[in-house]
mmCIF file of C-alpha atoms in Angstrom:
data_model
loop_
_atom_site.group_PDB
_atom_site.id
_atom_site.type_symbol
_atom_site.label_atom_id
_atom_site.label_comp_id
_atom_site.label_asym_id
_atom_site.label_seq_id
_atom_site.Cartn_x
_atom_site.Cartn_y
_atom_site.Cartn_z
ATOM 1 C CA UNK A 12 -72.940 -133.921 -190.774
ATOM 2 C CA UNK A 13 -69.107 -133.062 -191.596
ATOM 3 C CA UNK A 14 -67.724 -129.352 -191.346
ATOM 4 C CA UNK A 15 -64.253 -128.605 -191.560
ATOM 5 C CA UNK A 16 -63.405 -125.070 -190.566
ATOM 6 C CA UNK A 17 -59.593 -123.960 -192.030
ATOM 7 C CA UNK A 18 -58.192 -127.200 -192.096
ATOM 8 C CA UNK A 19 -54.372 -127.691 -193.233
ATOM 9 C CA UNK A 20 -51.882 -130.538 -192.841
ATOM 10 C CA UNK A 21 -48.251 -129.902 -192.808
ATOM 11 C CA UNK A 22 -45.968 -132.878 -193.388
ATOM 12 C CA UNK A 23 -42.234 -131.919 -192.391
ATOM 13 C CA UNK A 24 -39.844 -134.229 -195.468
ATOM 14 C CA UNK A 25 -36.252 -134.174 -195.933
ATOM 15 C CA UNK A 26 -36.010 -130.732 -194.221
ATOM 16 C CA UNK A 27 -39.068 -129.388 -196.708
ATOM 17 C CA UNK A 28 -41.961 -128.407 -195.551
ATOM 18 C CA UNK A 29 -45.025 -129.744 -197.369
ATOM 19 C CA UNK A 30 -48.264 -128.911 -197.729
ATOM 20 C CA UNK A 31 -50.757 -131.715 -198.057
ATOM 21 C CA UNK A 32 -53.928 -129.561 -196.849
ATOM 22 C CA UNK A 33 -54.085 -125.655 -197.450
ATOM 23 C CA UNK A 34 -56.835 -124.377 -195.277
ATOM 24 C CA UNK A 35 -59.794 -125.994 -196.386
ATOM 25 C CA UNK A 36 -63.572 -125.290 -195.010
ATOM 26 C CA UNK A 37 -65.951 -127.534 -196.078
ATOM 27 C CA UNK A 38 -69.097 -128.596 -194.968
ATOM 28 C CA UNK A 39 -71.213 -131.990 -196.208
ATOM 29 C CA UNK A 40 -74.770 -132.687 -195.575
ATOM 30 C CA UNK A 41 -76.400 -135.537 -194.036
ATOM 31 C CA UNK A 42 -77.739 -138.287 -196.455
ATOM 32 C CA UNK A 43 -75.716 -136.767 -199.618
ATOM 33 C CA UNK A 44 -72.925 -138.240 -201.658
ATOM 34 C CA UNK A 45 -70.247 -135.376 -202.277
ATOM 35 C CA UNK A 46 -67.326 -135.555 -204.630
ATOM 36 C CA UNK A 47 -63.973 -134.306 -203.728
ATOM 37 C CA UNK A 48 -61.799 -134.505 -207.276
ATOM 38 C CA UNK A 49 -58.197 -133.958 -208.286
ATOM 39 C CA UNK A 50 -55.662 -134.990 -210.024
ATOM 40 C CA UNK A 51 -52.915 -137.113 -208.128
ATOM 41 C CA UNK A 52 -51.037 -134.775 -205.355
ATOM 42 C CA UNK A 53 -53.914 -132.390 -205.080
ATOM 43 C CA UNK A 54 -54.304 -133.671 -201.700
ATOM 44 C CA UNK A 55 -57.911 -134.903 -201.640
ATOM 45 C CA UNK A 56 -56.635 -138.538 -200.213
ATOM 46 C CA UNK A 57 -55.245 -136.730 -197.335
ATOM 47 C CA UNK A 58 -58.586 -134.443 -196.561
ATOM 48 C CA UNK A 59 -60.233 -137.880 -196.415
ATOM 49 C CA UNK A 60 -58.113 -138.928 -194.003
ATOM 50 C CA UNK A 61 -58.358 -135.910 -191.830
ATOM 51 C CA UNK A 62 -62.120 -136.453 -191.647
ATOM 52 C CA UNK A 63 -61.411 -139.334 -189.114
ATOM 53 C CA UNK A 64 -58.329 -138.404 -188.143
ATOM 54 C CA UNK A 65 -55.810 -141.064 -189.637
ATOM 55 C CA UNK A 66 -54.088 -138.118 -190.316
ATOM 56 C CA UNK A 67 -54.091 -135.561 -187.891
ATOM 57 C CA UNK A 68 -54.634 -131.843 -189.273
ATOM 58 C CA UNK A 69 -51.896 -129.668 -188.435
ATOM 59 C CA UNK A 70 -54.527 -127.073 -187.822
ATOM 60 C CA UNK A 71 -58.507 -126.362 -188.077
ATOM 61 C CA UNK A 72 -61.652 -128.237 -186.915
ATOM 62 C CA UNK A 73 -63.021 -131.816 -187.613
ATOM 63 C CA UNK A 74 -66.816 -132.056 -187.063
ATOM 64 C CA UNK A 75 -68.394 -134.857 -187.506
ATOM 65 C CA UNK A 76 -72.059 -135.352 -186.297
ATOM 66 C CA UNK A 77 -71.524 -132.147 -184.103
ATOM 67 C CA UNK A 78 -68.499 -133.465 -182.134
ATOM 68 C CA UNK A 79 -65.155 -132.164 -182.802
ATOM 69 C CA UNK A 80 -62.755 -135.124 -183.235
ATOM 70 C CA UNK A 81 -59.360 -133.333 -182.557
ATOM 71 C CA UNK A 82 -60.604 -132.592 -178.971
ATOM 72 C CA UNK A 83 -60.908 -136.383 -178.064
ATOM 73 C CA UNK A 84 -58.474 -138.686 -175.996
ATOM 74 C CA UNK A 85 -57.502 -141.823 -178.060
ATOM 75 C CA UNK A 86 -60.256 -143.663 -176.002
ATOM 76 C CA UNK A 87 -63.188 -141.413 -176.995
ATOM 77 C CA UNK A 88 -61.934 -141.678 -180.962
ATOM 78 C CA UNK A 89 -61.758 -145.210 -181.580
ATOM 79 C CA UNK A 90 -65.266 -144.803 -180.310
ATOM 80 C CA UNK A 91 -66.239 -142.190 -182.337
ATOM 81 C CA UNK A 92 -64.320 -143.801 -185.683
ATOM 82 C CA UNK A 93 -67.147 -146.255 -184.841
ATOM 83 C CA UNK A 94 -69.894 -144.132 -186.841
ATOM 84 C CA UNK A 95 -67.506 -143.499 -189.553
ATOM 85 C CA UNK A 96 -66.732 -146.374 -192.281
ATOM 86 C CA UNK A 97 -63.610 -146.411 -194.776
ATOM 87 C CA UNK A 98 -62.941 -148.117 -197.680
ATOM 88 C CA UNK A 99 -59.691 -147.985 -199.875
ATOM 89 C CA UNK A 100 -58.541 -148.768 -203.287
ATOM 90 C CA UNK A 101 -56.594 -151.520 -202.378
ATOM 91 C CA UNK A 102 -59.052 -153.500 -200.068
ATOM 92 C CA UNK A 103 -57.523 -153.997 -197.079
ATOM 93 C CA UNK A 104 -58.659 -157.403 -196.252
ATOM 94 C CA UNK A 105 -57.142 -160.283 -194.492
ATOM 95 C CA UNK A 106 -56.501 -162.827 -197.108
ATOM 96 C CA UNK A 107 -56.000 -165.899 -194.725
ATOM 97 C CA UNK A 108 -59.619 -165.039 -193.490
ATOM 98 C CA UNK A 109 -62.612 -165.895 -195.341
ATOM 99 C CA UNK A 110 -65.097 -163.134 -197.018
ATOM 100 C CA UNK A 111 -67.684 -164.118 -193.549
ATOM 101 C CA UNK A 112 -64.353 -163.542 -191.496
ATOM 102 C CA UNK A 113 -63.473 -160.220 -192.701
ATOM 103 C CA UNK A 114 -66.844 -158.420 -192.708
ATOM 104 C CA UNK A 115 -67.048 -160.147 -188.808
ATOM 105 C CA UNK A 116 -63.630 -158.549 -188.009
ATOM 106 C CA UNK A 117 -64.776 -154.943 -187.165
ATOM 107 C CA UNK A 118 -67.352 -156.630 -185.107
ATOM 108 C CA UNK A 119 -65.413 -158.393 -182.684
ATOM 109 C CA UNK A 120 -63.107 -155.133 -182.728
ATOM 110 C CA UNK A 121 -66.031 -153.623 -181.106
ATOM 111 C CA UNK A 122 -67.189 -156.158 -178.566
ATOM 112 C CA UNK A 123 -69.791 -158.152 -180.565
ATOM 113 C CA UNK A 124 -70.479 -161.488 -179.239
ATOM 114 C CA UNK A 125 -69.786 -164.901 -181.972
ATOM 115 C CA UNK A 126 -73.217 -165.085 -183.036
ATOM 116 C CA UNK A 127 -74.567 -161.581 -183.431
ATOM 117 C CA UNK A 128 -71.079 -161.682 -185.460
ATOM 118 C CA UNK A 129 -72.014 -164.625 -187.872
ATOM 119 C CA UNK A 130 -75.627 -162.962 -188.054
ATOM 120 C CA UNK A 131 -74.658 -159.173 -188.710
ATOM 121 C CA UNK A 132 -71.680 -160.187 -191.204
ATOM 122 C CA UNK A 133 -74.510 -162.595 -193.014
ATOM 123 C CA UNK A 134 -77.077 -159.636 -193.590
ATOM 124 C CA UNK A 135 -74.622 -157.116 -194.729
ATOM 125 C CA UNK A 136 -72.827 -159.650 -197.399
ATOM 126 C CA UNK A 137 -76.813 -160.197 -198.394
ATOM 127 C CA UNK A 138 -77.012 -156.706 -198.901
ATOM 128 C CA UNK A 139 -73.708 -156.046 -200.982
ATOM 129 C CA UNK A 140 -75.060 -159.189 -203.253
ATOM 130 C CA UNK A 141 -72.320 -161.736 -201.944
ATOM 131 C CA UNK A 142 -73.985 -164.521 -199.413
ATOM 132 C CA UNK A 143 -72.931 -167.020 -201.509
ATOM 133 C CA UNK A 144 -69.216 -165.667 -201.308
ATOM 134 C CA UNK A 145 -69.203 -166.505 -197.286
ATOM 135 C CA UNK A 146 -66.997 -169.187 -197.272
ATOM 136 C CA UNK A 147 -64.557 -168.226 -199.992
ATOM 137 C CA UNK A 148 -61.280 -166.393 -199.614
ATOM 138 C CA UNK A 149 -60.235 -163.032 -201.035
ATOM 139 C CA UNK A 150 -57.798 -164.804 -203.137
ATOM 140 C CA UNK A 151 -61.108 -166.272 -205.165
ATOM 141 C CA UNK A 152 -62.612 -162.998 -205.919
ATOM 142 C CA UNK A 153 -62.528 -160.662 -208.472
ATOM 143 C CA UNK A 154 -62.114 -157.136 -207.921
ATOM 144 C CA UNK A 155 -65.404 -155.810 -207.726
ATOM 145 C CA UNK A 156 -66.109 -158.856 -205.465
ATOM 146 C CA UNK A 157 -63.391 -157.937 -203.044
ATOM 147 C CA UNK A 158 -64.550 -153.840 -203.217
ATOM 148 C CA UNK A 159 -68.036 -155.121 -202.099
ATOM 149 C CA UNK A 160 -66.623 -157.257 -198.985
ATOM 150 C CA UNK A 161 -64.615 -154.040 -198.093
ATOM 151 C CA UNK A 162 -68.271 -151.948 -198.336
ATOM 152 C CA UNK A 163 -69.798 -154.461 -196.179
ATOM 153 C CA UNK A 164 -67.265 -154.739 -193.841
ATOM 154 C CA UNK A 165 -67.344 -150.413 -193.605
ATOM 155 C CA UNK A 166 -70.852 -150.718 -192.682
ATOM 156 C CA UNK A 167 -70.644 -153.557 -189.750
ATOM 157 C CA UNK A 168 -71.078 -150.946 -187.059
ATOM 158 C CA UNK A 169 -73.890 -149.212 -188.472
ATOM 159 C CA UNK A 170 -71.591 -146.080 -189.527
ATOM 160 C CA UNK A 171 -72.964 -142.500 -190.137
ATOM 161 C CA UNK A 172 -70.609 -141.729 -192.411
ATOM 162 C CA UNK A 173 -68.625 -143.711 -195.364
ATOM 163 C CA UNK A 174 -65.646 -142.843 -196.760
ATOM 164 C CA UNK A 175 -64.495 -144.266 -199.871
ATOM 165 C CA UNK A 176 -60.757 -142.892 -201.117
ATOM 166 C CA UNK A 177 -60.507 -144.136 -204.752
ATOM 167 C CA UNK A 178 -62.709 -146.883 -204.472
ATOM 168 C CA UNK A 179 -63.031 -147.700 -207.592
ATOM 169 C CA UNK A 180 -59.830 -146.677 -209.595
ATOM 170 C CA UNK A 181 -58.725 -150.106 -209.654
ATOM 171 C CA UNK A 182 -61.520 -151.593 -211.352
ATOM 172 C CA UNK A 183 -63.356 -152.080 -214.912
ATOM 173 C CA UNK A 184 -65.758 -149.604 -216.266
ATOM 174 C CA UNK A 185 -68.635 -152.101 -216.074
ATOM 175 C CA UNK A 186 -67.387 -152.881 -212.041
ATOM 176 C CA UNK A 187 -67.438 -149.183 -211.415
ATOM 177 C CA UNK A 188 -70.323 -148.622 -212.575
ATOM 178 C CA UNK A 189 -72.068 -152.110 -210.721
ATOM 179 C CA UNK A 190 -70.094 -150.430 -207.106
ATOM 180 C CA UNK A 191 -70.999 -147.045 -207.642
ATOM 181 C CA UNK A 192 -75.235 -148.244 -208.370
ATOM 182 C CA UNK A 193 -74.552 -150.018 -205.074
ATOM 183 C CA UNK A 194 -72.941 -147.286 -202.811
ATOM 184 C CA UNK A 195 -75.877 -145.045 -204.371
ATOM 185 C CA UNK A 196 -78.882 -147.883 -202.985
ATOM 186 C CA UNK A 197 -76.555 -147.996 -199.487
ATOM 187 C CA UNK A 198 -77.132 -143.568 -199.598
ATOM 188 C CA UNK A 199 -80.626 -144.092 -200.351
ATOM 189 C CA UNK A 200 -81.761 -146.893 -197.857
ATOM 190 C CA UNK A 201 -79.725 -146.273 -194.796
ATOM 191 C CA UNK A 202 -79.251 -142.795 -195.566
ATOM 192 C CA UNK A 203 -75.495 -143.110 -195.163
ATOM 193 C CA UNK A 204 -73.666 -139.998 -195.822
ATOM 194 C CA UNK A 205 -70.887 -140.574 -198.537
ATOM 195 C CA UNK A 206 -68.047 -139.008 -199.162
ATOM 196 C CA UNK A 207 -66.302 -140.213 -202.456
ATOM 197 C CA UNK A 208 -62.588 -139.074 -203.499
ATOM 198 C CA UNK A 209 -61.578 -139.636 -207.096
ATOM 199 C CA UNK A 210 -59.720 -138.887 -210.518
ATOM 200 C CA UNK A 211 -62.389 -139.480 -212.611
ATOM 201 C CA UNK A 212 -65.333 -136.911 -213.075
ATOM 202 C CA UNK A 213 -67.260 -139.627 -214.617
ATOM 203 C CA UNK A 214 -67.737 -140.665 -211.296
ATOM 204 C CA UNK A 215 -68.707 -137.601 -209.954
ATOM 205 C CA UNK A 216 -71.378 -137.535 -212.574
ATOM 206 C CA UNK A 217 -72.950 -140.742 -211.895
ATOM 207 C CA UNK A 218 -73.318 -140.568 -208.014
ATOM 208 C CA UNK A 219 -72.514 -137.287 -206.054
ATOM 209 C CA UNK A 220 -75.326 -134.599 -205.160
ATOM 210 C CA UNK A 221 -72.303 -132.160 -204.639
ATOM 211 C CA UNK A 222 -68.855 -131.928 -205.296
ATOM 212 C CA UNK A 223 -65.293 -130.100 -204.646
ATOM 213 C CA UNK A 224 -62.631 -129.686 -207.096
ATOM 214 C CA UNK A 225 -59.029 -129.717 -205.433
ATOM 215 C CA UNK A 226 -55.248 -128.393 -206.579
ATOM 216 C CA UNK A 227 -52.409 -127.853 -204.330
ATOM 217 C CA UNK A 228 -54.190 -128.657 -201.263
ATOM 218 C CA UNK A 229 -56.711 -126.016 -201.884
ATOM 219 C CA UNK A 230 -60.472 -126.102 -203.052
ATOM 220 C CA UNK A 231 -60.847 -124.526 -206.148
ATOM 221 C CA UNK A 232 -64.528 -124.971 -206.756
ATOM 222 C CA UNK A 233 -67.239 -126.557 -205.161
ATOM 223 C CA UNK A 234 -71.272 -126.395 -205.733
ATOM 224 C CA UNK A 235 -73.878 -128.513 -206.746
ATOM 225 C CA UNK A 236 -72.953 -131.609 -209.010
ATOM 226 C CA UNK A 237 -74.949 -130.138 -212.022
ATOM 227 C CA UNK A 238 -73.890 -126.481 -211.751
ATOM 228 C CA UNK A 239 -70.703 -127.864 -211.977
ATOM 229 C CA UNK A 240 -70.953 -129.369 -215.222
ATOM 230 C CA UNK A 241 -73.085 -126.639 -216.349
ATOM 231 C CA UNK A 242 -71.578 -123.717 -215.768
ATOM 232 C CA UNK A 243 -67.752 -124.433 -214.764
ATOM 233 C CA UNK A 244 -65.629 -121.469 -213.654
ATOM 234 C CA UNK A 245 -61.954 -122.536 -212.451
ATOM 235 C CA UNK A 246 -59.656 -123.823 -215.811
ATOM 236 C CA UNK A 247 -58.822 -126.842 -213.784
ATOM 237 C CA UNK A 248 -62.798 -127.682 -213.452
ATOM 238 C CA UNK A 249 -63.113 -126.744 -217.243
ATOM 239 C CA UNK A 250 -60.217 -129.546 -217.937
ATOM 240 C CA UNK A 251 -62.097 -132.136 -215.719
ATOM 241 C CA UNK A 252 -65.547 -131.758 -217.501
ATOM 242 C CA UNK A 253 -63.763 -132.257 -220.539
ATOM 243 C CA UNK A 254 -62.760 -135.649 -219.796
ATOM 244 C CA UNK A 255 -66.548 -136.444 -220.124
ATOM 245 C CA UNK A 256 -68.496 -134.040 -222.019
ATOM 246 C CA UNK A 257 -65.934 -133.075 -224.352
ATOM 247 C CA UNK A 258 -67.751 -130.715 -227.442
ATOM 248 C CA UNK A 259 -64.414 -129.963 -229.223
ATOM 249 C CA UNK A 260 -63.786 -130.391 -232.662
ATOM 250 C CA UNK A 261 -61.069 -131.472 -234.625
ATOM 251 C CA UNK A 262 -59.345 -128.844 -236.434
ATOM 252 C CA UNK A 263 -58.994 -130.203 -240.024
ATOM 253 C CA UNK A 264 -63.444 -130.208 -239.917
ATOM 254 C CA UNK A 265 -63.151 -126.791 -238.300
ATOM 255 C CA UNK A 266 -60.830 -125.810 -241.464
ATOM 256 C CA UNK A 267 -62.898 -127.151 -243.753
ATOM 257 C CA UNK A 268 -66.349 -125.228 -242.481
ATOM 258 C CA UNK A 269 -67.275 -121.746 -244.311
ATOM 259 C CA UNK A 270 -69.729 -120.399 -241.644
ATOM 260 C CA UNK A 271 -70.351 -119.644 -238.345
ATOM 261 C CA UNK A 272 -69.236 -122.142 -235.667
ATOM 262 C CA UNK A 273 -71.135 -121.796 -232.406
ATOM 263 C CA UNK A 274 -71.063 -123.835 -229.271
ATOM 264 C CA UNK A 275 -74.635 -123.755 -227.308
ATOM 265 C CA UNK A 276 -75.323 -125.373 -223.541
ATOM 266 C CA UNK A 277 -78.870 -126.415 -222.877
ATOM 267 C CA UNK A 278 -79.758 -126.565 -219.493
ATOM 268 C CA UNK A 279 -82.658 -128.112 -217.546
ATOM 269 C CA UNK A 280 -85.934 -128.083 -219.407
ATOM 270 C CA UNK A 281 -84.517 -126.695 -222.643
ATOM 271 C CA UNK A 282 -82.724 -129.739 -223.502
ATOM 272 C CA UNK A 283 -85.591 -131.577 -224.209
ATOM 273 C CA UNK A 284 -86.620 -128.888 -226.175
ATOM 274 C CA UNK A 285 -86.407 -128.220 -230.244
ATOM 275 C CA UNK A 286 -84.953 -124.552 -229.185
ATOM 276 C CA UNK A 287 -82.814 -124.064 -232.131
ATOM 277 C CA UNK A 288 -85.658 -125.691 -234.474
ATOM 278 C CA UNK A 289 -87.825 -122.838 -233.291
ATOM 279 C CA UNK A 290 -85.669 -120.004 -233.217
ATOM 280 C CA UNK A 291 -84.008 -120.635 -237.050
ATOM 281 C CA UNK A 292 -87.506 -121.249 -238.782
ATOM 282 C CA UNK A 293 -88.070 -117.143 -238.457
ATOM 283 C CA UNK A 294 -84.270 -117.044 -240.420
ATOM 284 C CA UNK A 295 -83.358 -117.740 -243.858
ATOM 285 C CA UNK A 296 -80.109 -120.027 -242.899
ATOM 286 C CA UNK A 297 -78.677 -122.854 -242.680
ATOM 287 C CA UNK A 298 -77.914 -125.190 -239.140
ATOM 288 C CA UNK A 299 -75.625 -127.761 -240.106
ATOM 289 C CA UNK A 300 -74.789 -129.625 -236.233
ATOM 290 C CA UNK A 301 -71.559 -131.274 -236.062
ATOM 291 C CA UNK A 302 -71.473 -132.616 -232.462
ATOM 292 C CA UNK A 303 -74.636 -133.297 -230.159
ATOM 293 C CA UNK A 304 -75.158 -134.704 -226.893
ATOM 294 C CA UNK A 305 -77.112 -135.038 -223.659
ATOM 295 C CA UNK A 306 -76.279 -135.729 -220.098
ATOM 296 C CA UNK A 307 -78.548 -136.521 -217.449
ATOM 297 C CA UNK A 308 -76.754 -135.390 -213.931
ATOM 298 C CA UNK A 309 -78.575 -135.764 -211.148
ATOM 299 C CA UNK A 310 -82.118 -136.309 -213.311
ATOM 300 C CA UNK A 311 -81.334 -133.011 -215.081
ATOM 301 C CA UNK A 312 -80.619 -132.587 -218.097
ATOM 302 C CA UNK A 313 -77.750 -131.225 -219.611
ATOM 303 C CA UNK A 314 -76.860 -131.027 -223.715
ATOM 304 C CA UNK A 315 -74.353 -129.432 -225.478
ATOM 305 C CA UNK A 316 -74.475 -128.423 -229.235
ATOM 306 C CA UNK A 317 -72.255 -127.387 -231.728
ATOM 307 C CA UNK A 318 -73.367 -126.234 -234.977
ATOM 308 C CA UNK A 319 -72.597 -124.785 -238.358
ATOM 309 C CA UNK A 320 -74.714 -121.988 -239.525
ATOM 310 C CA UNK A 321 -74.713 -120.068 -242.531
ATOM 311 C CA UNK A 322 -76.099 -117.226 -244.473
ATOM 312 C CA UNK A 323 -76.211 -113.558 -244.829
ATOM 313 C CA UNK A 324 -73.825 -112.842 -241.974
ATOM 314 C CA UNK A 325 -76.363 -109.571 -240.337
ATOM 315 C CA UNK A 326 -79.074 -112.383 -240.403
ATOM 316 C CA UNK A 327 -76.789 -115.109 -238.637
ATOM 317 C CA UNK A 328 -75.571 -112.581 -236.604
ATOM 318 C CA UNK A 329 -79.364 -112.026 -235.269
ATOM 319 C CA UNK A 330 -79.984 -115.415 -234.914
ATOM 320 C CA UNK A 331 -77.185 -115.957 -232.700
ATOM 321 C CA UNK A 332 -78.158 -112.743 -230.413
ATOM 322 C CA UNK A 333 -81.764 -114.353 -230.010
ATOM 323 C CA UNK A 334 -80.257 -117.708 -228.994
ATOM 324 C CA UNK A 335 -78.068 -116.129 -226.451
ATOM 325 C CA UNK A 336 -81.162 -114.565 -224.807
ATOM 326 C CA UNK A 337 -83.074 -117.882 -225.243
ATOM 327 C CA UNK A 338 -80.349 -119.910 -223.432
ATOM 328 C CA UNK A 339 -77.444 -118.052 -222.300
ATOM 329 C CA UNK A 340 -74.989 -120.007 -223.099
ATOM 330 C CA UNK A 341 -74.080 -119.678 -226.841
ATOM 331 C CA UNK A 342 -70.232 -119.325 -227.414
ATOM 332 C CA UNK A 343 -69.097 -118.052 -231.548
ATOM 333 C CA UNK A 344 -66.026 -120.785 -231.809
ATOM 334 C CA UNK A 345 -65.038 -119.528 -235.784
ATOM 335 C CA UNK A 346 -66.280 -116.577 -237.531
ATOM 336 C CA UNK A 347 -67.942 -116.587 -240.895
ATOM 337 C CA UNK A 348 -64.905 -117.647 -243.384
ATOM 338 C CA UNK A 349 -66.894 -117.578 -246.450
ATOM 339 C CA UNK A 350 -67.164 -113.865 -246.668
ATOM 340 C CA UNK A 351 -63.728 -113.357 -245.684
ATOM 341 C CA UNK A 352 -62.235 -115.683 -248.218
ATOM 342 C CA UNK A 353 -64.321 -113.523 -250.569
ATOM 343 C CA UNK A 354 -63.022 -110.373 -249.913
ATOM 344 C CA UNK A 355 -59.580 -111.614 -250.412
ATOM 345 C CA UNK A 356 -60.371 -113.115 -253.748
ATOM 346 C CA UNK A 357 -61.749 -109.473 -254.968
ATOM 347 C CA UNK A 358 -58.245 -108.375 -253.574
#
């Protein structure tokens, strides 16, 4: 649906030359949410805007439903921004117009006549859960409300395509999560293709199929939404993840543990599983967990364990090898101190 082939914008400031976009190829599926994330400056806001051309790449390709945007006259790309809807963080509506008014707007932009207006703007505020807001200004909605009109209104000319550049940044948890349920029904029953910029991986988590990870202009990872979270490779990823499934622990609890600290990721099937139950009932130790959890991403699951285990340190030792082949992912976060301690005290 989109493919962008060694895309770069180069903004000329001040007599610097800056680079927004650093030769980017990309290419998004139709019907799936993706996820482009970054910190602020990373330049993800201005790849959005590249994708219909409200900035113009300095270089590369743009193609959106097989047509290449930066061959087309002006003419021939208002036309084609037709099949691509955009909503920002700030809204964008007309505040001296009323919520009916501003979803009709793009409508008689494109040649609609009054009452296949009234009648188009009426279904889409139905769909976005507003009709009863018709009549009421901006000024008299709350922030999710106002988001909502701005989806609508992005969807009056039956788009392909939605962009959304931090469209929910500016609101309450409980808001974000109410748009982001909402942009996820719009994916599944018009099979819209999204593309979602943000800050937050939480959001990532909740809605997109696949995702990007941006610094500097450049894409430093990209894959599937779970293999993300599951098996992270850049540092910058690894600091992102963090901000949601964060398994470290404090260092006074660390100090205060005697054995064996290990950090284990269950993937898929084998986090409904009692894995470590299993495995430790052949050993004569101790499992002592001090931080659990499970994620579901994309109806997978995902858990993350870390535990205390002690006993004779060949036997824990063992146990760890056979829980490394069971799941892969078992990392040894502090040694056995008890031992240790012990030697130094025959010292």
């Amino acid at each position: 649906m989109i493919s962008l082939e060694q895309l770069s914008k180069v903004y000329q400031s001040k007599g610097k030359t800056v680079i927004g976009v650093d030769d980017v190829s990309l290419d998004i599926n139709k019907g799936e949410i993706f996820g482009v994330v970054g910190y602020s400056g990373a330049g993800k806001s201005t790849l959005l805007r590249c994708m219909n051309i409200l900035e113009r790449p300095t270089e590369g390709k743009v193609m959106v439903d097989g047509i290449d945007l930066m061959t087309l006259n002006s003419r021939d790309l208002r036309k084609a921004r037709q099949s691509i809807g955009m909503i920002f963080q700030g809204f964008h509506l007309a505040m001296a117009k009323t919520v009916l008014e501003n979803v009709a707007f793009a409508l008689k932009a494109s040649g609609v006549n009054r009452q296949e207006r009234k009648r188009r703007a009426q279904e889409l505020l139905e769909l976005v859960g507003l009709s009863d807001k018709a009549d009421q200004y901006p000024a008299q909605l709350s922030g999710g409300q106002k988001q909502r009109v701005s989806i609508a209104r992005a969807l009056a000319n039956d788009p392909k395509v939605l962009l959304c550049d931090e469209a929910t940044s500016a609101l309450d948890p409980n808001t974000t999560q109410s748009i982001l349920k909402l942009l996820k029904r719009i994916n599944r029953e018009l099979g819209l293709t999204i593309v979602l910029i943000t800050h937050e991986m939480e959001v990532v988590k909740e809605i997109c199929d696949r995702c990007a990870v941006m610094e500097d202009g450049k894409i430093v990872e990209q894959g599937s939404t779970y293999e993300i979270f599951a098996d992270p490779e850049n540092e910058l990823t690894k600091r992102f993840i963090q901000t949601v499934i964060d398994f470290r622990i404090p260092e006074k609890v660390l100090s205060e543990r005697k054995g064996t600290i290990v950090h284990m990721t269950f993937k898929g099937d084998s986090a409904n599983e009692s894995v470590v139950s299993d495995l430790l009932q052949g050993y004569s130790i101790r499992a002592n967990i001090l931080h659990g959890k499970i994620d579901y991403i994309q109806d997978q699951a995902l858990g993350t364990f870390v535990m205390e285990l002690t006993g004779e340190r060949k036997v824990v030792q063992q146990a760890i090898q056979d829980l490394r082949e069971k799941l892969g992912e078992v990392e040894v976060l502090q040694d056995d101190r008890s031992t240790d301690q012990s030697l130094a005290r025959a010292e």
